[in-house]
Coordinates of C-alpha atoms in Angstrom, one line a residue:
M1402 CA 121.7 158.7 113.2
G1403 CA 119.6 159.5 116.2
N1404 CA 119.9 157.5 119.4
Q1405 CA 116.3 155.9 119.0
T1406 CA 117.2 154.9 115.4
V1407 CA 120.3 153.3 116.7
Q1408 CA 118.4 151.6 119.6
R1409 CA 115.8 150.1 117.2
S1410 CA 118.4 149.0 114.6
N1411 CA 120.7 147.5 117.2
L1412 CA 118.0 145.5 118.8
A1413 CA 116.7 144.2 115.6
I1414 CA 120.1 143.2 114.4
L1415 CA 120.8 141.5 117.7
F1416 CA 117.6 139.8 117.9
V1417 CA 118.1 138.0 114.4
C1418 CA 121.7 137.3 115.2
Q1419 CA 120.6 135.7 118.5
L1420 CA 118.2 133.4 116.6
I1421 CA 120.9 132.4 114.2
S1422 CA 123.4 131.7 117.1
A1423 CA 120.8 129.7 119.0
T1424 CA 119.9 127.8 115.9
G1425 CA 123.7 126.8 115.3
S1426 CA 124.2 126.0 119.1
I1427 CA 121.3 123.6 119.1
V1428 CA 122.2 122.0 115.8
I1429 CA 125.7 121.5 117.1
V1430 CA 124.8 120.2 120.5
T1431 CA 122.2 117.9 118.9
L1432 CA 124.6 116.5 116.2
A1433 CA 128.2 116.7 117.5
G1434 CA 127.8 113.6 119.6
I1435 CA 126.2 111.6 116.9
I1436 CA 128.6 112.6 114.1
G1437 CA 131.5 112.2 116.5
A1438 CA 130.3 108.5 117.2
S1439 CA 130.3 107.9 113.4
L1440 CA 134.0 109.2 113.1
T1441 CA 135.5 107.3 115.9
D1442 CA 135.8 103.7 116.7
N1443 CA 135.8 104.5 120.7
P1444 CA 132.5 105.4 121.8
A1445 CA 133.9 107.2 124.9
W1446 CA 135.4 109.8 122.6
A1447 CA 132.1 110.6 120.8
T1448 CA 131.2 113.6 123.0
L1449 CA 134.7 115.0 122.9
P1450 CA 133.8 117.6 120.2
V1451 CA 131.0 119.0 122.5
S1452 CA 133.5 119.0 125.5
I1453 CA 136.0 121.0 123.4
T1454 CA 133.4 123.5 122.5
V1455 CA 132.5 124.1 126.1
V1456 CA 136.2 124.4 127.1
A1457 CA 137.1 126.8 124.1
L1458 CA 134.1 128.9 125.2
A1459 CA 135.2 129.2 128.8
L1460 CA 138.9 129.9 127.8
T1461 CA 137.9 132.7 125.1
A1462 CA 135.4 134.5 127.3
V1463 CA 138.0 136.9 128.7
P1464 CA 139.9 137.4 125.5
A1465 CA 136.8 138.0 123.6
T1466 CA 135.8 140.7 125.9
M1467 CA 139.2 142.4 125.7
L1468 CA 139.4 142.2 121.9
M1469 CA 136.0 143.9 121.7
R1470 CA 137.3 146.6 123.8
R1471 CA 140.1 147.3 121.3
I1472 CA 138.2 146.9 118.0
G1473 CA 134.5 147.5 119.0
R1474 CA 131.5 145.4 119.3
A1475 CA 130.5 145.2 115.6
R1476 CA 133.9 144.0 114.2
G1477 CA 134.4 141.6 117.2
F1478 CA 131.0 140.0 116.7
A1479 CA 131.6 139.9 112.9
L1480 CA 134.8 138.2 113.3
A1481 CA 133.3 135.7 115.6
S1482 CA 130.6 135.0 112.9
T1483 CA 133.4 134.4 110.4
T1484 CA 134.8 132.0 112.9
A1485 CA 131.6 130.0 113.0
V1486 CA 131.6 129.8 109.2
C1487 CA 135.0 128.4 109.4
A1488 CA 133.9 126.0 112.0
V1489 CA 131.1 124.5 110.2
C1490 CA 133.0 124.3 106.9
V1491 CA 135.7 122.5 108.8
A1492 CA 133.1 120.2 110.2
T1493 CA 131.8 119.5 106.6
V1494 CA 135.3 118.5 105.5
A1495 CA 135.8 116.4 108.5
I1496 CA 132.4 114.6 107.5
H1497 CA 133.7 114.0 104.0
V1498 CA 137.1 112.8 104.9
E1499 CA 136.0 110.9 108.0
N1500 CA 138.4 112.6 110.2
F1501 CA 137.5 112.6 113.8
V1502 CA 140.5 115.1 114.9
L1503 CA 139.4 117.6 112.4
F1504 CA 135.8 117.5 113.6
V1505 CA 137.1 118.0 117.1
F1506 CA 139.0 121.2 115.9
S1507 CA 135.7 122.4 114.3
G1508 CA 134.2 122.1 117.7
M1509 CA 136.9 124.3 119.1
L1510 CA 136.3 127.0 116.5
F1511 CA 132.7 126.9 117.4
G1512 CA 133.4 127.4 121.1
I1513 CA 135.4 130.5 120.1
N1514 CA 132.6 131.9 118.2
M1515 CA 130.1 131.2 121.3
A1516 CA 132.3 133.1 123.6
F1517 CA 131.6 136.3 121.6
T1518 CA 127.8 135.5 120.9
Q1519 CA 127.0 135.2 124.6
Q1520 CA 127.9 139.0 124.9
Y1521 CA 125.0 140.1 122.7
R1522 CA 123.2 140.8 125.8
Y1523 CA 125.8 143.5 126.8
A1524 CA 125.6 145.1 123.3
A1525 CA 121.7 145.3 123.9
A1526 CA 122.3 146.9 127.2
E1527 CA 124.6 149.5 125.8
S1528 CA 122.3 150.3 123.0
V1529 CA 119.5 151.8 125.3
P1530 CA 119.2 154.1 128.2
S1531 CA 119.9 152.5 131.6
D1532 CA 116.1 152.4 132.4
K1533 CA 115.5 150.1 129.4
T1534 CA 118.4 147.7 130.0
A1535 CA 116.3 144.8 131.3
L1536 CA 113.8 145.1 128.4
A1537 CA 116.7 145.1 125.8
I1538 CA 118.4 142.0 127.3
S1539 CA 115.2 140.0 127.5
F1540 CA 114.3 141.1 124.0
V1541 CA 117.4 139.9 122.4
L1542 CA 117.2 136.6 124.2
V1543 CA 113.8 136.1 122.8
G1544 CA 115.3 135.3 119.6
S1545 CA 116.5 132.1 121.2
I1546 CA 113.1 130.8 120.8
G1547 CA 113.3 130.8 117.1
G1548 CA 116.6 129.0 117.3
A1549 CA 114.8 126.3 119.5
L1550 CA 112.3 125.7 116.8
I1551 CA 114.5 126.1 113.8
G1552 CA 117.6 124.2 115.1
P1553 CA 116.1 120.7 115.5
E1554 CA 114.3 121.0 112.1
L1555 CA 117.5 121.9 110.4
A1556 CA 119.4 119.1 112.2
T1557 CA 117.0 116.6 110.9
R1558 CA 115.9 117.8 107.5
G1559 CA 119.6 118.5 106.3
R1560 CA 120.8 115.1 107.1
F1561 CA 120.2 113.9 103.5
W1562 CA 120.7 117.1 101.4
I1563 CA 124.1 116.0 100.3
E1564 CA 124.3 112.3 99.1
G1565 CA 126.9 110.2 100.9
M1566 CA 127.8 113.0 103.4
P1567 CA 125.2 112.7 106.3
Y1568 CA 124.5 116.3 108.0
A1569 CA 127.0 118.1 105.7
G1570 CA 124.0 119.8 104.2
T1571 CA 123.1 121.1 107.6
M1572 CA 126.4 122.4 108.3
L1573 CA 126.6 124.4 104.9
A1574 CA 123.3 125.8 105.7
L1575 CA 124.6 127.0 108.9
A1576 CA 127.7 128.6 107.0
V1577 CA 125.2 130.6 105.0
L1578 CA 123.3 131.7 108.2
Y1579 CA 126.5 132.7 109.9
A1580 CA 127.8 134.6 106.8
I1581 CA 124.5 136.6 106.8
Q1582 CA 125.1 137.2 110.5
A1583 CA 128.5 138.7 109.9
V1584 CA 127.1 141.2 107.5
L1585 CA 124.3 142.2 109.8
L1586 CA 126.7 142.6 112.8
L1587 CA 128.9 145.0 110.8
Q1588 CA 125.8 147.4 110.8
L1589 CA 125.7 147.7 114.7
K1590 CA 126.1 151.4 115.7
A1591 CA 127.4 152.7 119.0
R1592 CA 124.8 154.9 120.9
D1593 CA 125.9 158.5 121.3
L1594 CA 126.7 159.4 125.0
P1595 CA 126.2 162.8 126.6
S1596 CA 129.0 165.2 125.8
H1597 CA 130.3 165.4 129.3
H1598 CA 131.4 161.6 129.1
A1599 CA 133.7 162.5 126.0
G1600 CA 136.7 163.1 128.3
Q1601 CA 136.0 160.3 130.8
D1602 CA 139.0 158.6 132.0
S1603 CA 139.7 154.8 132.4
G1604 CA 137.3 154.6 135.4
R1605 CA 137.8 153.1 138.8
P1606 CA 140.7 150.5 139.6
L1607 CA 139.3 146.9 139.0
G1608 CA 139.6 146.1 142.6
E1609 CA 137.2 148.7 143.6
I1610 CA 134.6 147.7 141.1
L1611 CA 134.8 144.0 142.2
R1612 CA 134.4 145.0 145.8
Q1613 CA 130.9 146.4 145.4
P1614 CA 128.3 144.1 147.2
T1615 CA 126.1 144.7 144.2
F1616 CA 128.7 143.4 141.6
I1617 CA 129.3 140.4 143.8
V1618 CA 125.8 139.5 143.9
A1619 CA 125.2 140.0 140.3
V1620 CA 128.2 137.7 139.3
L1621 CA 127.1 135.2 141.9
G1622 CA 123.6 135.1 140.2
C1623 CA 124.7 134.6 136.8
T1624 CA 127.3 132.2 137.6
A1625 CA 125.2 129.9 139.9
G1626 CA 122.3 130.1 137.5
Y1627 CA 124.3 129.1 134.4
G1628 CA 126.5 126.6 136.3
L1629 CA 123.7 124.8 138.0
M1630 CA 121.7 124.8 134.8
A1631 CA 124.6 123.2 132.8
L1632 CA 125.1 120.6 135.5
V1633 CA 121.5 119.4 135.6
M1634 CA 120.8 119.9 131.8
T1635 CA 123.9 117.8 130.9
A1636 CA 123.1 115.1 133.4
T1637 CA 119.4 114.7 132.4
P1638 CA 119.9 112.8 129.2
L1639 CA 122.1 110.4 130.9
S1640 CA 119.8 109.9 133.8
M1641 CA 116.7 109.6 131.6
H1642 CA 117.9 107.5 128.6
I1643 CA 121.1 105.7 129.8
F1644 CA 120.2 104.9 133.6
G1645 CA 116.4 105.3 133.7
G1646 CA 115.6 103.5 130.4
H1647 CA 113.2 106.4 128.9
S1648 CA 113.1 106.6 125.2
L1649 CA 115.1 108.8 123.2
E1650 CA 112.0 110.7 122.0
A1651 CA 110.9 111.3 125.6
T1652 CA 114.4 112.5 126.5
A1653 CA 114.4 114.8 123.6
G1654 CA 110.9 116.2 124.4
V1655 CA 112.0 117.0 128.0
I1656 CA 115.2 118.8 126.7
R1657 CA 113.0 120.8 124.1
A1658 CA 110.7 121.9 126.9
H1659 CA 113.7 122.8 129.0
V1660 CA 115.1 125.1 126.0
L1661 CA 111.7 126.8 125.6
G1662 CA 111.6 127.3 129.6
M1663 CA 115.1 129.0 129.2
Y1664 CA 113.9 131.5 126.7
V1665 CA 110.1 132.0 126.7
P1666 CA 110.2 133.9 129.9
S1667 CA 112.4 136.5 128.0
L1668 CA 109.0 137.6 126.6
F1669 CA 108.2 139.1 130.0
S1670 CA 111.3 139.0 132.3
G1671 CA 112.2 142.7 131.2
F1672 CA 108.7 143.9 132.1
L1673 CA 108.8 141.9 135.4
I1674 CA 112.0 143.7 136.4
A1675 CA 110.5 147.0 135.6
R1676 CA 107.5 146.3 137.9
M1677 CA 109.0 144.3 140.8
G1678 CA 112.7 145.0 140.7
V1679 CA 115.8 143.0 139.6
S1680 CA 116.6 141.6 143.0
R1681 CA 113.0 140.2 143.4
L1682 CA 113.2 138.6 140.0
M1683 CA 116.4 136.9 140.8
L1684 CA 115.0 135.7 144.2
V1685 CA 112.2 134.1 142.2
G1686 CA 114.7 132.5 139.8
A1687 CA 116.6 131.1 142.7
L1688 CA 113.4 129.6 144.2
A1689 CA 112.5 128.2 140.7
L1690 CA 115.9 126.4 140.8
A1691 CA 115.3 125.1 144.3
A1692 CA 112.0 123.7 143.0
T1693 CA 113.9 121.9 140.3
S1694 CA 115.7 120.0 143.0
I1695 CA 112.7 119.2 145.0
I1696 CA 110.7 117.9 142.1
G1697 CA 113.7 115.9 140.9
L1698 CA 114.0 114.3 144.3
Q1699 CA 110.2 113.2 144.3
G1700 CA 110.6 110.7 141.4
Q1701 CA 112.2 109.9 137.9
T1702 CA 109.0 109.5 135.6
V1703 CA 109.1 111.6 132.5
L1704 CA 106.6 114.0 134.3
H1705 CA 109.0 114.5 137.1
Y1706 CA 111.9 115.4 134.6
W1707 CA 109.7 117.6 132.4
W1708 CA 108.6 119.8 135.3
A1709 CA 112.1 119.9 136.7
L1710 CA 113.7 120.9 133.5
V1711 CA 111.1 123.6 132.7
L1712 CA 111.6 125.0 136.2
L1713 CA 115.3 124.8 135.7
G1714 CA 115.0 126.9 132.4
V1715 CA 112.8 129.6 134.1
G1716 CA 115.2 129.8 137.1
W1717 CA 118.1 130.2 134.7
N1718 CA 116.3 133.0 132.8
F1719 CA 115.5 135.1 135.8
L1720 CA 119.0 134.8 137.4
Y1721 CA 120.8 135.3 134.1
V1722 CA 118.7 138.3 132.8
G1723 CA 118.4 139.6 136.4
G1724 CA 122.1 139.2 137.2
T1725 CA 123.2 140.8 133.7
T1726 CA 120.9 143.6 134.5
M1727 CA 122.1 144.1 137.9
L1728 CA 125.8 144.0 136.6
T1729 CA 125.2 146.9 134.3
Y1730 CA 124.3 149.2 137.4
T1731 CA 127.8 148.6 138.9
Y1732 CA 130.1 150.2 136.1
S1733 CA 130.5 153.2 133.9
A1734 CA 130.9 153.1 130.1
A1735 CA 134.7 153.3 130.6
E1736 CA 134.7 150.4 133.1
R1737 CA 132.4 148.0 131.3
F1738 CA 134.8 145.8 129.5
R1739 CA 136.8 144.9 132.6
A1740 CA 133.7 144.3 134.7
Q1741 CA 132.2 142.2 131.9
A1742 CA 135.3 140.2 131.5
V1743 CA 135.3 139.2 135.2
N1744 CA 131.8 138.2 134.9
E1745 CA 132.1 136.1 131.8
F1746 CA 135.2 134.3 133.3
F1747 CA 133.2 133.2 136.3
V1748 CA 130.1 132.4 134.4
F1749 CA 131.5 130.2 131.6
G1750 CA 134.5 128.8 133.6
T1751 CA 131.9 127.4 136.1
S1752 CA 129.5 126.2 133.3
A1753 CA 132.3 124.4 131.4
T1754 CA 133.3 122.7 134.7
A1755 CA 129.7 121.7 135.4
S1756 CA 129.2 120.3 132.1
L1757 CA 132.5 118.2 132.1
L1758 CA 131.6 117.0 135.7
A1759 CA 127.9 116.0 135.1
G1760 CA 128.8 112.6 133.8
T1761 CA 131.2 111.9 136.4
V1762 CA 128.7 112.9 139.1
M1763 CA 126.0 110.8 137.6
H1764 CA 128.2 107.8 137.5
L1765 CA 129.6 108.1 141.1
V1766 CA 126.6 109.3 143.0
G1767 CA 123.5 109.2 140.7
W1768 CA 120.6 111.6 140.1
T1769 CA 119.4 111.9 143.7
W1770 CA 122.5 113.3 145.0
L1771 CA 123.0 115.5 141.9
M1772 CA 119.6 117.0 142.9
L1773 CA 121.0 118.0 146.3
I1774 CA 124.1 119.8 145.0
P1775 CA 122.3 123.0 143.8
L1776 CA 120.6 123.7 147.2
P1777 CA 123.6 125.0 149.3
F1778 CA 124.4 127.4 146.3
L1779 CA 120.9 128.6 146.2
I1780 CA 120.8 129.4 149.9
V1781 CA 123.8 131.5 149.5
I1782 CA 122.2 133.4 146.7
V1783 CA 119.1 133.9 148.7
V1784 CA 120.9 135.4 151.6
A1785 CA 123.1 137.6 149.3
L1786 CA 119.9 138.9 147.6
V1787 CA 118.4 139.8 151.0
I1788 CA 121.6 141.6 152.3
V1789 CA 122.0 143.6 149.0
R1790 CA 118.4 144.8 149.0
H1791 CA 118.5 145.9 152.7
D1792 CA 122.1 147.4 152.5
K1793 CA 121.4 151.0 151.8
A1794 CA 125.1 152.0 151.5
P1795 CA 125.6 150.4 147.9
L1796 CA 122.2 151.6 146.8
Q1797 CA 123.2 155.2 147.9
R1798 CA 126.5 154.8 146.0
L1799 CA 124.6 153.8 143.0
S1800 CA 122.1 156.6 143.2
D1801 CA 125.0 159.1 143.5
A1802 CA 126.8 157.6 140.6
R1803 CA 124.0 158.0 138.2
R1804 CA 125.0 161.6 137.5
T1805 CA 128.2 160.4 136.1
L1806 CA 128.0 156.6 135.2
P1807 CA 126.0 156.3 132.0
Y1808 CA 125.1 152.7 132.8
A1809 CA 124.1 153.1 136.4
C1810 CA 120.6 152.4 137.4
P1811 CA 118.5 155.6 137.4
E1812 CA 116.9 154.5 140.7
G1813 CA 119.4 152.1 142.2
I1814 CA 118.4 148.5 142.6
R1815 CA 114.7 148.7 142.9
T1816 CA 113.2 146.8 146.0

């Protein structure tokens, strides 16, 4: 099978699987607290299934990367989809027997699955030549738009599909989708590399990879983008509905706009990287997140929340897609799993911490102070991006490396 055929096939598979994963994630995030509240007498425990999902995602991120290094992307992703099937089936049983602990366990299984699905973007990058990396990553993330549209519909329409078991029909529908996903992922193929890479060794020591200024900035961008997004997004429903008295419908509308703000830019973020360069796109992402804080500080009407959360989504997309693209410039094929594992550890460890702390921050200091938290981190990102753009040494090393590193940027980091 030729490389071009592999590229098209892999990207199509990953696009569909991203759509299914986004659908499942949105359903779980939407319903977990509601179902949890119905299964426990203590309202304080209602969101524990979501918290366990986030913690499991963070703890599994590195092991997931290492497992796929041993068994390959296709089998690793398919195993994760099987775990998701088990998760939603366990959730269905938990609903049937009204067992809260069992439902929490299903959340843990789902978090394990999410640790693998977050790495579809790496599989997309590895399926195409280095000059197509940004386009491949953004194309796959576009599948999440379908999930943002299908997920809420499945969550609401499936509520009464099985009499006497609210939302069990939704869970079983997800089980079918994840089973289809597992079959699709087994069809992923590795792209053929040039023959002179066949005898490639294990690559540079990890410490040498981590010390690259470009690597540090890429990880910083992904980590800050995801962590700040998780902090503000998790706090928004509390600020709007619980503290601000806005309706549940208005709150849901803001979150829906935020999700679309996260993924609609994927329609063009890859093209923007090709035209303006990855560092400039990340800079725009950082400025969008700064605008989120500025708007959030101006007021707490629905319109303030709507604009702040849309810009939060756009900023996340540009930093996440840009940071992931920049990361692929810093390692060879033999080094990719170790480098990716470090990035996943920081990204999802920070995201989990931010999600868990959001409620506490809101209770202790409120929305205004929460809006100030991102600003120091964004200043650091902007300074780091400026330094990397004007530091010719790492750019020269990347340029020299492209003769031997199949994932290095063909033209260095475009400025």
